[in-house]
PDB file of C-alpha atoms in Angstrom:
ATOM      1  CA  MET A   1     -34.167  -8.912 -39.004  1.00  0.00           C
ATOM      2  CA  PRO A   2     -30.858  -7.090 -38.503  1.00  0.00           C
ATOM      3  CA  VAL A   3     -29.169  -5.520 -41.513  1.00  0.00           C
ATOM      4  CA  THR A   4     -25.539  -4.533 -41.996  1.00  0.00           C
ATOM      5  CA  VAL A   5     -24.682  -1.938 -44.640  1.00  0.00           C
ATOM      6  CA  ILE A   6     -21.046  -1.675 -45.688  1.00  0.00           C
ATOM      7  CA  CYS A   7     -20.511   1.841 -47.025  1.00  0.00           C
ATOM      8  CA  THR A   8     -17.814   1.938 -49.663  1.00  0.00           C
ATOM      9  CA  SER A   9     -18.585   4.873 -51.956  1.00  0.00           C
ATOM     10  CA  LEU A  10     -20.331   7.178 -49.487  1.00  0.00           C
ATOM     11  CA  PRO A  11     -19.461   7.600 -45.813  1.00  0.00           C
ATOM     12  CA  SER A  12     -22.144   6.193 -43.526  1.00  0.00           C
ATOM     13  CA  ALA A  13     -22.934   9.660 -42.132  1.00  0.00           C
ATOM     14  CA  THR A  14     -23.652  10.952 -45.641  1.00  0.00           C
ATOM     15  CA  LEU A  15     -25.713   7.912 -46.569  1.00  0.00           C
ATOM     16  CA  THR A  16     -27.851   8.029 -43.423  1.00  0.00           C
ATOM     17  CA  ALA A  17     -28.430  11.773 -43.841  1.00  0.00           C
ATOM     18  CA  MET A  18     -29.548  11.243 -47.445  1.00  0.00           C
ATOM     19  CA  ILE A  19     -31.902   8.450 -46.411  1.00  0.00           C
ATOM     20  CA  GLU A  20     -33.373  10.392 -43.492  1.00  0.00           C
ATOM     21  CA  THR A  21     -34.019  13.497 -45.597  1.00  0.00           C
ATOM     22  CA  GLY A  22     -35.582  11.517 -48.446  1.00  0.00           C
ATOM     23  CA  HIS A  23     -32.875  12.275 -51.005  1.00  0.00           C
ATOM     24  CA  ILE A  24     -32.672   8.585 -51.813  1.00  0.00           C
ATOM     25  CA  PRO A  25     -35.580   6.238 -51.302  1.00  0.00           C
ATOM     26  CA  SER A  26     -34.648   3.411 -48.998  1.00  0.00           C
ATOM     27  CA  GLU A  27     -36.275   0.384 -47.463  1.00  0.00           C
ATOM     28  CA  LEU A  28     -33.759   0.846 -44.631  1.00  0.00           C
ATOM     29  CA  LEU A  29     -36.121   3.395 -43.066  1.00  0.00           C
ATOM     30  CA  SER A  30     -38.424   0.533 -42.127  1.00  0.00           C
ATOM     31  CA  VAL A  31     -35.637  -1.579 -40.582  1.00  0.00           C
ATOM     32  CA  ARG A  32     -35.165  -1.097 -36.851  1.00  0.00           C
ATOM     33  CA  ASP A  33     -31.770  -2.790 -36.502  1.00  0.00           C
ATOM     34  CA  VAL A  34     -29.377  -1.321 -39.099  1.00  0.00           C
ATOM     35  CA  ARG A  35     -25.645  -1.166 -38.602  1.00  0.00           C
ATOM     36  CA  TYR A  36     -23.524   0.968 -40.941  1.00  0.00           C
ATOM     37  CA  ILE A  37     -19.843   0.185 -41.384  1.00  0.00           C
ATOM     38  CA  ASP A  38     -17.458   2.404 -43.338  1.00  0.00           C
ATOM     39  CA  LEU A  39     -14.992   0.783 -45.725  1.00  0.00           C
ATOM     40  CA  PRO A  40     -13.904   3.672 -47.979  1.00  0.00           C
ATOM     41  CA  THR A  41     -12.788   1.811 -51.082  1.00  0.00           C
ATOM     42  CA  GLY A  42     -14.881   3.147 -53.911  1.00  0.00           C
ATOM     43  CA  HIS A  43     -17.089   0.956 -56.057  1.00  0.00           C
ATOM     44  CA  TRP A  44     -15.433  -2.501 -55.928  1.00  0.00           C
ATOM     45  CA  PRO A  45     -14.103  -3.375 -52.435  1.00  0.00           C
ATOM     46  CA  MET A  46     -13.945  -7.065 -53.366  1.00  0.00           C
ATOM     47  CA  PHE A  47     -11.091  -6.159 -55.728  1.00  0.00           C
ATOM     48  CA  SER A  48      -9.407  -3.222 -53.974  1.00  0.00           C
ATOM     49  CA  ARG A  49      -9.580  -4.515 -50.361  1.00  0.00           C
ATOM     50  CA  PRO A  50     -10.792  -8.109 -50.417  1.00  0.00           C
ATOM     51  CA  LYS A  51      -9.270  -9.111 -47.089  1.00  0.00           C
ATOM     52  CA  ASP A  52     -10.727  -6.093 -45.271  1.00  0.00           C
ATOM     53  CA  LEU A  53     -14.145  -6.826 -46.767  1.00  0.00           C
ATOM     54  CA  THR A  54     -13.867 -10.498 -45.838  1.00  0.00           C
ATOM     55  CA  ASN A  55     -12.853  -9.607 -42.295  1.00  0.00           C
ATOM     56  CA  LEU A  56     -15.942  -7.387 -41.987  1.00  0.00           C
ATOM     57  CA  PHE A  57     -18.175 -10.212 -43.222  1.00  0.00           C
ATOM     58  CA  LEU A  58     -16.564 -12.679 -40.868  1.00  0.00           C
ATOM     59  CA  ALA A  59     -16.786 -10.306 -37.908  1.00  0.00           C
ATOM     60  CA  GLU A  60     -20.508  -9.906 -38.556  1.00  0.00           C
ATOM     61  CA  VAL A  61     -21.264 -13.609 -38.872  1.00  0.00           C
ATOM     62  CA  THR A  62     -18.947 -14.808 -36.109  1.00  0.00           C
ATOM     63  CA  GLN A  63     -19.796 -11.988 -33.707  1.00  0.00           C
ATOM     64  CA  THR A  64     -16.236 -10.800 -33.084  1.00  0.00           C
ATOM     65  CA  GLY A  65     -17.224  -7.135 -33.177  1.00  0.00           C
ATOM     66  CA  PRO A  66     -18.058  -4.956 -30.160  1.00  0.00           C
ATOM     67  CA  SER A  67     -20.466  -6.668 -27.767  1.00  0.00           C
ATOM     68  CA  GLU A  68     -23.183  -4.047 -28.253  1.00  0.00           C
ATOM     69  CA  SER A  69     -23.289  -4.881 -31.965  1.00  0.00           C
ATOM     70  CA  ARG A  70     -23.463  -8.674 -31.674  1.00  0.00           C
ATOM     71  CA  ARG A  71     -26.372 -10.342 -33.382  1.00  0.00           C
ATOM     72  CA  PRO A  72     -27.502 -13.913 -33.880  1.00  0.00           C
ATOM     73  CA  CYS A  73     -25.598 -15.567 -36.702  1.00  0.00           C
ATOM     74  CA  ARG A  74     -27.852 -16.852 -39.456  1.00  0.00           C
ATOM     75  CA  LEU A  75     -25.137 -18.761 -41.303  1.00  0.00           C
ATOM     76  CA  PRO A  76     -24.178 -22.331 -40.499  1.00  0.00           C
ATOM     77  CA  PRO A  77     -20.575 -22.756 -39.259  1.00  0.00           C
ATOM     78  CA  SER A  78     -19.648 -24.572 -42.476  1.00  0.00           C
ATOM     79  CA  ALA A  79     -20.600 -21.505 -44.535  1.00  0.00           C
ATOM     80  CA  VAL A  80     -18.459 -19.249 -42.359  1.00  0.00           C
ATOM     81  CA  ARG A  81     -15.487 -21.590 -42.815  1.00  0.00           C
ATOM     82  CA  ASP A  82     -16.046 -21.638 -46.581  1.00  0.00           C
ATOM     83  CA  ILE A  83     -16.090 -17.831 -46.759  1.00  0.00           C
ATOM     84  CA  ALA A  84     -12.858 -17.598 -44.782  1.00  0.00           C
ATOM     85  CA  ARG A  85     -11.154 -20.290 -46.839  1.00  0.00           C
ATOM     86  CA  VAL A  86     -12.075 -18.788 -50.212  1.00  0.00           C
ATOM     87  CA  TRP A  87     -11.089 -15.216 -49.377  1.00  0.00           C
ATOM     88  CA  HIS A  88      -8.041 -15.819 -47.214  1.00  0.00           C
ATOM     89  CA  ASP A  89      -6.355 -18.569 -49.239  1.00  0.00           C
TER      90      ASP A  89
END
């Protein structure tokens, strides 16, 4: 199953280096399809940059990102609409 990690407190390069060298234990080592996205906001992106965070979620579930990163959407269309409505209204 694909996994998307949104990195807010640590840059993705730092996080992946820490995982690969064993500095933080991570189940992500066993996942083959991991995508890291940087959103440098600190601890609470849902408060400091809610629209940017929402746009990242929506891009992942609606497949509007680069073609090489597109994955099957596991959310029903109604859920995607609800996410957009709640965060953009």
